[in-house]
CSV table of C-alpha atoms and ligand atoms in Angstrom, one decimal:
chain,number,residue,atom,x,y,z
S,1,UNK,CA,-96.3,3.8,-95.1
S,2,UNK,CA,-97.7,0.2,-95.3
S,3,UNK,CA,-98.8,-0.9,-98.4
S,4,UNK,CA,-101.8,-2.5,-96.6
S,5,UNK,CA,-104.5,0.3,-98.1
S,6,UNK,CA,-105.3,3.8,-95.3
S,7,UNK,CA,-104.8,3.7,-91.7
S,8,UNK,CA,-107.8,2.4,-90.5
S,9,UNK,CA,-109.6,5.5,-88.7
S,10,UNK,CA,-108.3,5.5,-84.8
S,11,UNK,CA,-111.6,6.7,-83.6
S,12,UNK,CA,-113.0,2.7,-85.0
S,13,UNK,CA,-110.3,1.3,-82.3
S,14,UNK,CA,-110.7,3.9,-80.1
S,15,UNK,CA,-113.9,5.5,-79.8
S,16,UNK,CA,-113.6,9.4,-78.3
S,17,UNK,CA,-116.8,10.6,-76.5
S,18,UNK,CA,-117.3,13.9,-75.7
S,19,UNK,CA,-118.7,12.9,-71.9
S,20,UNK,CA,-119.1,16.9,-71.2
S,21,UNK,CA,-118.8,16.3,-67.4
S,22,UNK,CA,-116.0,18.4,-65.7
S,23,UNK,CA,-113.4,18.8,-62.6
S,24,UNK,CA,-112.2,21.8,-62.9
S,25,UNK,CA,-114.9,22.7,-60.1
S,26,UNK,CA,-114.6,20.0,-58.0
S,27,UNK,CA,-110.6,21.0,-58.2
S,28,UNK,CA,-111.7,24.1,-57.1
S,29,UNK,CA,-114.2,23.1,-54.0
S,30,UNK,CA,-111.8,20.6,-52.1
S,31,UNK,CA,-109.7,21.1,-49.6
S,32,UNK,CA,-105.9,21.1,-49.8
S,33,UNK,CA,-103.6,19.6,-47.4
S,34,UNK,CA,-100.0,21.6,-48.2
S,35,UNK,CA,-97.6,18.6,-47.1
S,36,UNK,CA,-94.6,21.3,-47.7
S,37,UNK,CA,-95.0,24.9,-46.5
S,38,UNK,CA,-93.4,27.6,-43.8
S,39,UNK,CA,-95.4,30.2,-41.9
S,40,UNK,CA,-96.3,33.7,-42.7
S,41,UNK,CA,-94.3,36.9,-41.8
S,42,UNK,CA,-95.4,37.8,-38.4
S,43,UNK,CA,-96.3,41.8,-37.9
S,44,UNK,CA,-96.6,43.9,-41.8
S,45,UNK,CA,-94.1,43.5,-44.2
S,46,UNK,CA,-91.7,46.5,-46.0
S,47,UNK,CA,-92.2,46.9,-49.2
S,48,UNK,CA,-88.8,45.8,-49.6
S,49,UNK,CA,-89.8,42.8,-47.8
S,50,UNK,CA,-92.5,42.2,-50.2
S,51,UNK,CA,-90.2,42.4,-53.1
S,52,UNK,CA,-87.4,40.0,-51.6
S,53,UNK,CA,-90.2,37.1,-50.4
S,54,UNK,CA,-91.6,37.3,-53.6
S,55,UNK,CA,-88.8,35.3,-55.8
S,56,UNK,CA,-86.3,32.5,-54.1
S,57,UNK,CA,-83.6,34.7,-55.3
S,58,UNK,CA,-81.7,36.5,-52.6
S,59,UNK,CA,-81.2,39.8,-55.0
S,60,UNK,CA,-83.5,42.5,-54.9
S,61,UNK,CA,-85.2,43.2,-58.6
S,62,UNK,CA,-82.6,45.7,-60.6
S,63,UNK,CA,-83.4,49.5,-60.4
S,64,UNK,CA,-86.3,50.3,-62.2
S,65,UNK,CA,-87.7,46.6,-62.2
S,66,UNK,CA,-89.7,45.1,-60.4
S,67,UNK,CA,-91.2,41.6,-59.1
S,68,UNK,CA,-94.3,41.9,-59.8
S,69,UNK,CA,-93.3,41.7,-63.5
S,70,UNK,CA,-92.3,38.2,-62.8
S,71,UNK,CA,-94.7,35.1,-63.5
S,72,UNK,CA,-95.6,35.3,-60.0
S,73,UNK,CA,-96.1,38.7,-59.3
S,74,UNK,CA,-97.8,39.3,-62.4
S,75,UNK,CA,-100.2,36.2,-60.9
S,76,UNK,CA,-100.1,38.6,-57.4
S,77,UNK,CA,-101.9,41.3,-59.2
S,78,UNK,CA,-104.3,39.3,-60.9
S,79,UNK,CA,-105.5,37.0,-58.1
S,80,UNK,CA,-104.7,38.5,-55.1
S,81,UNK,CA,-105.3,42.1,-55.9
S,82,UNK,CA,-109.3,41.4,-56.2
S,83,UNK,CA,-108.9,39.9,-52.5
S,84,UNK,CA,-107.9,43.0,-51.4
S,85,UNK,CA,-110.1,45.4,-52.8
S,86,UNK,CA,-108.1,46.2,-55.9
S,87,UNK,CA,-109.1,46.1,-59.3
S,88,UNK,CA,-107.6,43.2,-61.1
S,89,UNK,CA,-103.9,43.4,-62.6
S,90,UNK,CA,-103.2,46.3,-60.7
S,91,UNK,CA,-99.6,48.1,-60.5
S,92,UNK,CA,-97.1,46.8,-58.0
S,93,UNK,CA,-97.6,50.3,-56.2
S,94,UNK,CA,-101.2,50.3,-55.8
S,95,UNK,CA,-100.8,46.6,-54.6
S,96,UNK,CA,-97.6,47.5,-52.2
S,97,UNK,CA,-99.8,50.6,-50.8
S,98,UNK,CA,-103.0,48.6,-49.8
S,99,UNK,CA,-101.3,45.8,-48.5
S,100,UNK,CA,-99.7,48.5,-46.0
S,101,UNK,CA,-103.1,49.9,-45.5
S,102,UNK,CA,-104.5,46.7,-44.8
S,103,UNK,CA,-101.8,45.3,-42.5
S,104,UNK,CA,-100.3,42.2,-42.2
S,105,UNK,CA,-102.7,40.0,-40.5
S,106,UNK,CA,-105.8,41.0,-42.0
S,107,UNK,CA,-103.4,40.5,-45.5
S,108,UNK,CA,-102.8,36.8,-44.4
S,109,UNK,CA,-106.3,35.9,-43.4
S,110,UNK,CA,-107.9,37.2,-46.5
S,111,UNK,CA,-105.3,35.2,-49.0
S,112,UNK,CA,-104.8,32.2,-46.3
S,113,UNK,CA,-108.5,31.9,-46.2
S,114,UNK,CA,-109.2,31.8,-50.5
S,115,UNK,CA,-106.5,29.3,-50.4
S,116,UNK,CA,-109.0,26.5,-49.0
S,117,UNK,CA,-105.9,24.5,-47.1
S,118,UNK,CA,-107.3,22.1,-44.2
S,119,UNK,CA,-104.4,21.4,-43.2
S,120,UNK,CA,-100.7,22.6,-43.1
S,121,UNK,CA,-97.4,21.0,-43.1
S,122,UNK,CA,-94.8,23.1,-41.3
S,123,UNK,CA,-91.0,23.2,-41.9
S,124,UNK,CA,-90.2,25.1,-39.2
S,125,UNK,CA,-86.2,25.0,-39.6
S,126,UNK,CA,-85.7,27.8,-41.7
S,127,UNK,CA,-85.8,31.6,-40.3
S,128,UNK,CA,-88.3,30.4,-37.6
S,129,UNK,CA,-88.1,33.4,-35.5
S,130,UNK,CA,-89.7,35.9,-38.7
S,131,UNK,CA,-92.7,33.3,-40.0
S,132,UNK,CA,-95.9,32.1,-37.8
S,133,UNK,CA,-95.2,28.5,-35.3
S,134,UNK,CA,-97.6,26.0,-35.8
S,135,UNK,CA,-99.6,27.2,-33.2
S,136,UNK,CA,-99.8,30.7,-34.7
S,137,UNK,CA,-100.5,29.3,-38.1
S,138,UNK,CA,-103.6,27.4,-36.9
S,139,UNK,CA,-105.0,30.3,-34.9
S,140,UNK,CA,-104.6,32.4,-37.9
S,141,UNK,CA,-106.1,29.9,-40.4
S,142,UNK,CA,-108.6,27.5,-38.0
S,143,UNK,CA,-106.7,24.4,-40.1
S,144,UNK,CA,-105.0,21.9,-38.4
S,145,UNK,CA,-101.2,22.3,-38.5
S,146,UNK,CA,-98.6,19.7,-37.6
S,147,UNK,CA,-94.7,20.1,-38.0
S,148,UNK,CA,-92.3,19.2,-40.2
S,149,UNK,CA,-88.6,18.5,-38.2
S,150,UNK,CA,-85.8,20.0,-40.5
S,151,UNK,CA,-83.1,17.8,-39.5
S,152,UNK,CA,-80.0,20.4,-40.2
S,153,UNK,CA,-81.3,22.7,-38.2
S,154,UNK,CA,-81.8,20.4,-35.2
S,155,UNK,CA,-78.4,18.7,-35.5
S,156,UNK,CA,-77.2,22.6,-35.2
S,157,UNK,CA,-79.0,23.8,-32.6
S,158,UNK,CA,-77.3,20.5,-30.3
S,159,UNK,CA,-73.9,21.1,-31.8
S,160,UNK,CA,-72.4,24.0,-28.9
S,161,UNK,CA,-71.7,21.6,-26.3
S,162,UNK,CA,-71.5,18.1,-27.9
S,163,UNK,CA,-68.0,16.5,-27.8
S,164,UNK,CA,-67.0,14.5,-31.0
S,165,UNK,CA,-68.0,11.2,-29.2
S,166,UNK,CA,-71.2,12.5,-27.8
S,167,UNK,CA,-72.9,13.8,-31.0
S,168,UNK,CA,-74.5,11.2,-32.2
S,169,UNK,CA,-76.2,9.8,-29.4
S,170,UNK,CA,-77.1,13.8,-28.3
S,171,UNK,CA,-78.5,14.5,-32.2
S,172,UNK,CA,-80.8,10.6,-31.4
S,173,UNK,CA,-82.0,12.0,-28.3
S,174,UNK,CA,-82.8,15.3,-30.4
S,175,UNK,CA,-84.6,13.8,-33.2
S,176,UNK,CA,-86.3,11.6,-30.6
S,177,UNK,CA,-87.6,14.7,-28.8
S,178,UNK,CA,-88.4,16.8,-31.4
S,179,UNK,CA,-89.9,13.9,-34.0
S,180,UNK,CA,-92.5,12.8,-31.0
S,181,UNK,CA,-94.7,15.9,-31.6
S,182,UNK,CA,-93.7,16.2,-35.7
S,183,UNK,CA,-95.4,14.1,-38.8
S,184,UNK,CA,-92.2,13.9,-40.8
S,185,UNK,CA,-88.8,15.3,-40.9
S,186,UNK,CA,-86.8,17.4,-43.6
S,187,UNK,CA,-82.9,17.3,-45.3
S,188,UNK,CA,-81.3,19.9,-46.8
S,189,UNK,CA,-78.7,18.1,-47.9
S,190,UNK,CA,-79.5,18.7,-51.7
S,191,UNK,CA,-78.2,22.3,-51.3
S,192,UNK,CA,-75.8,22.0,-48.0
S,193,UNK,CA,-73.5,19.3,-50.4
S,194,UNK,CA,-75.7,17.8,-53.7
S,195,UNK,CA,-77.5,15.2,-54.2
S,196,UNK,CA,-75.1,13.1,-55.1
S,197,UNK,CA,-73.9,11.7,-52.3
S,198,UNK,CA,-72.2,8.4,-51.4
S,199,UNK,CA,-75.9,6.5,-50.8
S,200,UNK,CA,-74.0,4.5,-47.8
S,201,UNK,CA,-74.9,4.5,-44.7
S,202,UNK,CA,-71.5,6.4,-42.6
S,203,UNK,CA,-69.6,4.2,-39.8
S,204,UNK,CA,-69.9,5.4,-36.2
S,205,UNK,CA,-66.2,6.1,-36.6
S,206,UNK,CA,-66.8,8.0,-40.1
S,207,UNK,CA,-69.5,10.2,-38.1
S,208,UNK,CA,-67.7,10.5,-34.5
S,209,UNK,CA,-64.5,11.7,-36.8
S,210,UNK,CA,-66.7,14.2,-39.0
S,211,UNK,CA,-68.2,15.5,-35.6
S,212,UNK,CA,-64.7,16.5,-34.4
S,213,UNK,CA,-64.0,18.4,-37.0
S,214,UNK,CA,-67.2,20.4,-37.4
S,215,UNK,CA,-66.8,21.0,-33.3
S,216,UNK,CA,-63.6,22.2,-33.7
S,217,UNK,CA,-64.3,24.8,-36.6
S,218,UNK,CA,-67.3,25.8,-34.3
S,219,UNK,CA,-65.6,26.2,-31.5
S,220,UNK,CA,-63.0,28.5,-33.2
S,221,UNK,CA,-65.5,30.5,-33.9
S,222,UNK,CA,-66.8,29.4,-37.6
S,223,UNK,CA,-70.6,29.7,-37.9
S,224,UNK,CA,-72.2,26.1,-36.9
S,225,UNK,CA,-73.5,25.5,-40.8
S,226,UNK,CA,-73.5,21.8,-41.4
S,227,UNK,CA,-72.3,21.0,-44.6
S,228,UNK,CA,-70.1,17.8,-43.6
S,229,UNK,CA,-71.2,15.0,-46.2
S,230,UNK,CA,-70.5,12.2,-44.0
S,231,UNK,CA,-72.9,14.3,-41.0
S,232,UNK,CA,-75.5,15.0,-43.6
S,233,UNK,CA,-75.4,11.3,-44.5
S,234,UNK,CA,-75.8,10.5,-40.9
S,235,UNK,CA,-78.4,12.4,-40.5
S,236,UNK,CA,-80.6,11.3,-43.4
S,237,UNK,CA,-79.9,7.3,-42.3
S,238,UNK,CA,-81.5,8.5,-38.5
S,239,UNK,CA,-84.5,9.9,-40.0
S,240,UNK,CA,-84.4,6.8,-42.7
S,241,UNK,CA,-84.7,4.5,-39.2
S,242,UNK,CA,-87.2,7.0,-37.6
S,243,UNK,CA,-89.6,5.8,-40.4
S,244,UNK,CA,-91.3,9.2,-40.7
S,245,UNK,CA,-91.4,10.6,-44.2
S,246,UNK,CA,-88.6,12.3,-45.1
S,247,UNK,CA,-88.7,15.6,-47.2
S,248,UNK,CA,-86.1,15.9,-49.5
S,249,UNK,CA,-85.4,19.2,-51.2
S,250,UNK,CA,-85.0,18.9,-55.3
S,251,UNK,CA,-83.9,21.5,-58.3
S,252,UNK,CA,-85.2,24.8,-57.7
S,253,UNK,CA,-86.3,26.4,-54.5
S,254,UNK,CA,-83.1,28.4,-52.9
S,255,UNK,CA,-80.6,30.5,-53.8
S,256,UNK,CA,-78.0,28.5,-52.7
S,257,UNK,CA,-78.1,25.7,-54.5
S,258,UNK,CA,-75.8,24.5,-57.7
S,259,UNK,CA,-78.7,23.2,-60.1
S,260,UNK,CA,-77.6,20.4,-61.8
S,261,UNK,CA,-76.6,18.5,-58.3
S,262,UNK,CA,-80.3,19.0,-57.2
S,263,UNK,CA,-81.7,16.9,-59.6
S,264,UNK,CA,-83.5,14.0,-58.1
S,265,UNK,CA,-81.6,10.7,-60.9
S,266,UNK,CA,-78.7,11.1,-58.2
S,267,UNK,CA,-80.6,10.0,-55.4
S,268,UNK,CA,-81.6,6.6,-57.5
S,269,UNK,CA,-79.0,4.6,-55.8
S,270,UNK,CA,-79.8,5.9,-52.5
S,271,UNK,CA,-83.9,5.3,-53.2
S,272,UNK,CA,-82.3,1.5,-53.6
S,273,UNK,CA,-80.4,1.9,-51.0
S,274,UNK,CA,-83.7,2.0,-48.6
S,275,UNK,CA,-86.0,0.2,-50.5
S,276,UNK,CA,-87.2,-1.8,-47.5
S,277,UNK,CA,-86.6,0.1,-44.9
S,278,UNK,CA,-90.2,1.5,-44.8
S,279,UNK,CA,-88.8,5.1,-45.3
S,280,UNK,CA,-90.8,7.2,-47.8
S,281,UNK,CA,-89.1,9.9,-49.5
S,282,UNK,CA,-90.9,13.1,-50.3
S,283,UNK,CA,-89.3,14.8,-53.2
S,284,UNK,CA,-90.3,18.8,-53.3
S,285,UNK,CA,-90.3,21.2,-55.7
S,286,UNK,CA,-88.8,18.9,-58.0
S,287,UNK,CA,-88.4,22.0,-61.1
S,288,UNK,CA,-87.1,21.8,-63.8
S,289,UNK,CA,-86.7,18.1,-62.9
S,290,UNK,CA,-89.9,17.0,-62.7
S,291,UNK,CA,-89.8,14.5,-65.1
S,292,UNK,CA,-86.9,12.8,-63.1
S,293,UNK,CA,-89.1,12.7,-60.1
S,294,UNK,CA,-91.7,11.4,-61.9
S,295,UNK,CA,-89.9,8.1,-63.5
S,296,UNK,CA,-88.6,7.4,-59.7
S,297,UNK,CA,-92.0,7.6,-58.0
S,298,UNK,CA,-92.8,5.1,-60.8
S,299,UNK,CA,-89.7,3.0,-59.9
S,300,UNK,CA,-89.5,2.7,-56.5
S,301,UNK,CA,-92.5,2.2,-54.1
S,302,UNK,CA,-90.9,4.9,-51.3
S,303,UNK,CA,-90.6,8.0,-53.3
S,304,UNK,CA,-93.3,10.6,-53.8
S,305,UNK,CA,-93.0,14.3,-55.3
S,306,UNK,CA,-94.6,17.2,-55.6
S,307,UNK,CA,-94.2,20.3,-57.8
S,308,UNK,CA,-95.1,22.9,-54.6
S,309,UNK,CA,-93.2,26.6,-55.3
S,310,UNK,CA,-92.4,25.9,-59.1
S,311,UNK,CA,-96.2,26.4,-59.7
S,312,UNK,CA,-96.2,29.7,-57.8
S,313,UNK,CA,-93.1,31.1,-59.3
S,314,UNK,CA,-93.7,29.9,-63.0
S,315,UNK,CA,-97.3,31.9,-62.6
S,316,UNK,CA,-99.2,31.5,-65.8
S,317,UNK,CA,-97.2,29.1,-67.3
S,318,UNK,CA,-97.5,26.5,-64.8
S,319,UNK,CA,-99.9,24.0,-66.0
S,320,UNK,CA,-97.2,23.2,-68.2
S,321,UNK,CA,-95.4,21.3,-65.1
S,322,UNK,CA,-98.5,19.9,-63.8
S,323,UNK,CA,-99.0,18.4,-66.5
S,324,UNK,CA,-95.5,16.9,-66.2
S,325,UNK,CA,-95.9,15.6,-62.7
S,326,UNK,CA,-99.0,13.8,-64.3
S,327,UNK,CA,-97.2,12.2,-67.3
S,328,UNK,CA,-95.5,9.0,-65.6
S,329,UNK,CA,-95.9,9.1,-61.4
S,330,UNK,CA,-98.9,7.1,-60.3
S,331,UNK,CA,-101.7,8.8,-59.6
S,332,UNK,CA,-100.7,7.6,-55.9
S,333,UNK,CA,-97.0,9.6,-55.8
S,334,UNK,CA,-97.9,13.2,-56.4
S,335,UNK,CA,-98.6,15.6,-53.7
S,336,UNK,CA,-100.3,19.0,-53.4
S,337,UNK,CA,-97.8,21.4,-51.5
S,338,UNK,CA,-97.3,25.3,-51.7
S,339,UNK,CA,-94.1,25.8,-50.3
S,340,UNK,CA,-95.3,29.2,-49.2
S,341,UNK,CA,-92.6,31.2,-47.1
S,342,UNK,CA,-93.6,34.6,-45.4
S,343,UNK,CA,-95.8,35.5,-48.0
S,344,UNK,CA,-99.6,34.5,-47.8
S,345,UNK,CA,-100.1,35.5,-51.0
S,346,UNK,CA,-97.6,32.2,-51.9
S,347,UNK,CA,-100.1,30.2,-50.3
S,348,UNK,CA,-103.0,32.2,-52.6
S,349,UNK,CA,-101.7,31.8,-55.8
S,350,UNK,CA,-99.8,28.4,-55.4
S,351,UNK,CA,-103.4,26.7,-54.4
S,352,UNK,CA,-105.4,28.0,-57.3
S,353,UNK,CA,-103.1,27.7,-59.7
S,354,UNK,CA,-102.2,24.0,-59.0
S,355,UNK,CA,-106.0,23.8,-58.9
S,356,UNK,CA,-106.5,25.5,-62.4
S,357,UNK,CA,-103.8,23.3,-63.4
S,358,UNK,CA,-104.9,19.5,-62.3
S,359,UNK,CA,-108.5,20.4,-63.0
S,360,UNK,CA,-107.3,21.1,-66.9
S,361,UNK,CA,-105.2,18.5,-67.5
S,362,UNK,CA,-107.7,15.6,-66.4
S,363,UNK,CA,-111.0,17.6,-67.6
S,364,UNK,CA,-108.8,17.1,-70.7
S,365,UNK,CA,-108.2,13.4,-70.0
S,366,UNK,CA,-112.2,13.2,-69.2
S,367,UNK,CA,-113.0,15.2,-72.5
S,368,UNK,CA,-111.7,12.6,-74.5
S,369,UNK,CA,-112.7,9.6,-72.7
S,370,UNK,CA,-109.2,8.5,-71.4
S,371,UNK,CA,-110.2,8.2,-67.9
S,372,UNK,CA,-113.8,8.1,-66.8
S,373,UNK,CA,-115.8,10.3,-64.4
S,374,UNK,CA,-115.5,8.3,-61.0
S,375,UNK,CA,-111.7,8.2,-61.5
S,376,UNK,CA,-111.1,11.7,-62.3
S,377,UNK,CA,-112.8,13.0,-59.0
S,378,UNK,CA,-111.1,10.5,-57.2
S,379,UNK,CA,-107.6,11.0,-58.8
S,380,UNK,CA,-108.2,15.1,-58.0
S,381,UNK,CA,-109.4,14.5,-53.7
S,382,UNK,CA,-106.0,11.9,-53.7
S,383,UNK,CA,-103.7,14.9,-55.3
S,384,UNK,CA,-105.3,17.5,-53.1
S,385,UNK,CA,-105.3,15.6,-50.1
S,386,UNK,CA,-105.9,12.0,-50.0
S,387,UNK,CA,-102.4,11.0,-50.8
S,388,UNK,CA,-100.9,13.1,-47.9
S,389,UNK,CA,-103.5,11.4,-45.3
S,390,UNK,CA,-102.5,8.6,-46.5
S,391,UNK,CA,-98.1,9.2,-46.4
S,392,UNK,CA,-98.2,10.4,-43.4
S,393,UNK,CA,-100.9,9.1,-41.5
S,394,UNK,CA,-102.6,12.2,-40.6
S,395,UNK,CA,-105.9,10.7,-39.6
Q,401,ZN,ZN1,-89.7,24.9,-48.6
């Protein structure tokens, strides 16, 4: 304590106003763009289904249990259960049983519908044949949908066929192709090897040696998963050349991943690494390290980040890592995104909550003067959507 008399009053130095305007509902009225989702189950789920869609692990809930006594499915039966005619918090077999009666499409269009998304963003590399196309999507929903290249997948699907030589030049040609008619591209690399990987770019004798390999395990009858380091590397410097952004899973969000080689620190070298190469790196999910993604959207002028299916799955508690995502990125980095797989009631619960979320934490900032009213409805239309149309060029 200073022997200089009492702290002078704060409020003197700092006058707090009440200002009593709010944007909770303009959070609520705008439309989304999801920059990060998949499509919908096609036909009506199994119950079983249900349950297995309904968490990112690949376990079903132990005997007796059940999902829908996890954040998110308790967040099912309170939000989605009034959309389908059910009295709120419901049990998980009165919400299973109408969503039978009620059949999968009409299911999706009620919860696509409440989730006010203009526009979708499809990564279309991951069990493609089970979840809507883009087309479907967009006849479902009426919003525009544009795809999202995940560059793994494509790089497999060329593989039977390529000899060690001819791979890269056959995976260009690929990405040419399928990048012409797609608004970014996608790496997996996070949970195929880790994020921390050697940030240099392979040689063409590094890759053409890496291909022969793979081949050869392919060819012998191995399944085609890439997992090569130097191949994933490869494939990350194409699409960093492609100048499309690049989504880059982080942290949590599948059940293969080892955690602590997800979190987005070890991709600072490579985020110096391309600097100025006018790629932009889209960092998703980003939980538990959001706080990581945060500091490096600060840092570096390419890397964005988004807190998409940590908001769903962390159900009522996930203001909590809004209001992380809000601490130290610029108001310019941060990205709505559901990350919605097969479910529709992913895309239901993931757009209101992110929208109960940002609409606290900056009626909050409003309340006490730190930001004024012009700002805060602009900062919520560039979170919601503005800062998508703006990385990748949708209009
Ligand atoms: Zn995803």
């Amino acid at each position: 304590m200073s022997d200089q008399g009492a702290i002078p009053d704060a409020t003197e130095a700092l006058p707090v106003v009440r200002t009593g305007e709010s944007v909770a509902e303009l959070a609520f009225q705008m439309p989304l763009i999801d920059h990060h989702c998949h499509g919908v189950q096609t036909g009506t789920a199994t119950d079983a289904e249900v349950e297995l869609l309904a968490t990112e692990s690949d376990w079903p809930a132990p005997p007796g249990t059940s999902v829908f006594d996890n954040p998110f499915g308790i967040t099912v039966r309170s939000l989605c259960a009034p959309l389908l005619d059910l009295p709120r918090h419901c049990t998980a077999e009165e919400y299973l049983q109408r969503r039978g009666e009620l059949g999968g499409t009409e299911v999706s269009t009620r919860l696509l519908a409440s989730s006010g998304t203009e526009r979708y963003l499809l990564d279309t590399g991951f069990r493609a044949s089970t979840i809507t196309t883009p087309h479907e999507m967009a006849t479902l929903t009426g919003s525009a949908t544009d795809e999202i290249v995940r560059l793994e997948r494509l790089a497999e699907s060329i593989a039977p066929g390529c000899t060690a030589a001819g791979f890269a030049s056959a995976f260009d040609d690929a990405l040419e192709a399928a990048a012409a008619n797609a608004v970014g591209v996608k790496s997996i690399i996070a949970y195929r090897y880790g994020l921390d990987f050697d940030p240099a770019r392979p040689e063409p004798a590094q890759v053409t040696a890496a291909a022969g390999r793979w081949l050869t395990r392919i060819e012998a009858g191995s399944p085609g998963r890439l997992a090569d380091p130097v191949l994933l590397r490869h494939l990350l410097w194409r699409a960093v050349e492609l100048r499309k952004p690049i989504q880059l899973h982080v942290g949590y969000g599948d059940p293969d991943i080892v955690l602590h080689r997800c979190d987005p620190s070890h991709l600072t070298r490579f985020a110096h690494a391309t600097r100025t190469t006018g790629a932009q790196l889209m960092l998703l999910h980003c939980y538990p390290y959001i706080r990581q993604a945060g500091i490096l959207a600060q840092l570096f002028p390419h890397v964005w980040l988004d807190t998409s299916c940590a908001v769903s799955h962390t159900g009522p508690s996930s203001e909590t890592l809004v209001r992380e995502s809000l601490e130290i990125a610029p108001m310019h980095k941060l990205l709505y995104a559901s990350d919605a797989f097969g479910l529709p009631e992913l895309y239901a619960c993931g757009s209101w909550l992110w929208r109960r979320a940002v609409g606290l934490v900056l009626d909050e900032w409003l309340a006490d003067n730190l930001i004024g009213a012009a700002d805060a409805r602009r900062y919520v239309k560039m979170l919601g959507r503005d800062n998508a149309v703006r990385a990748y060029g949708l209009e």
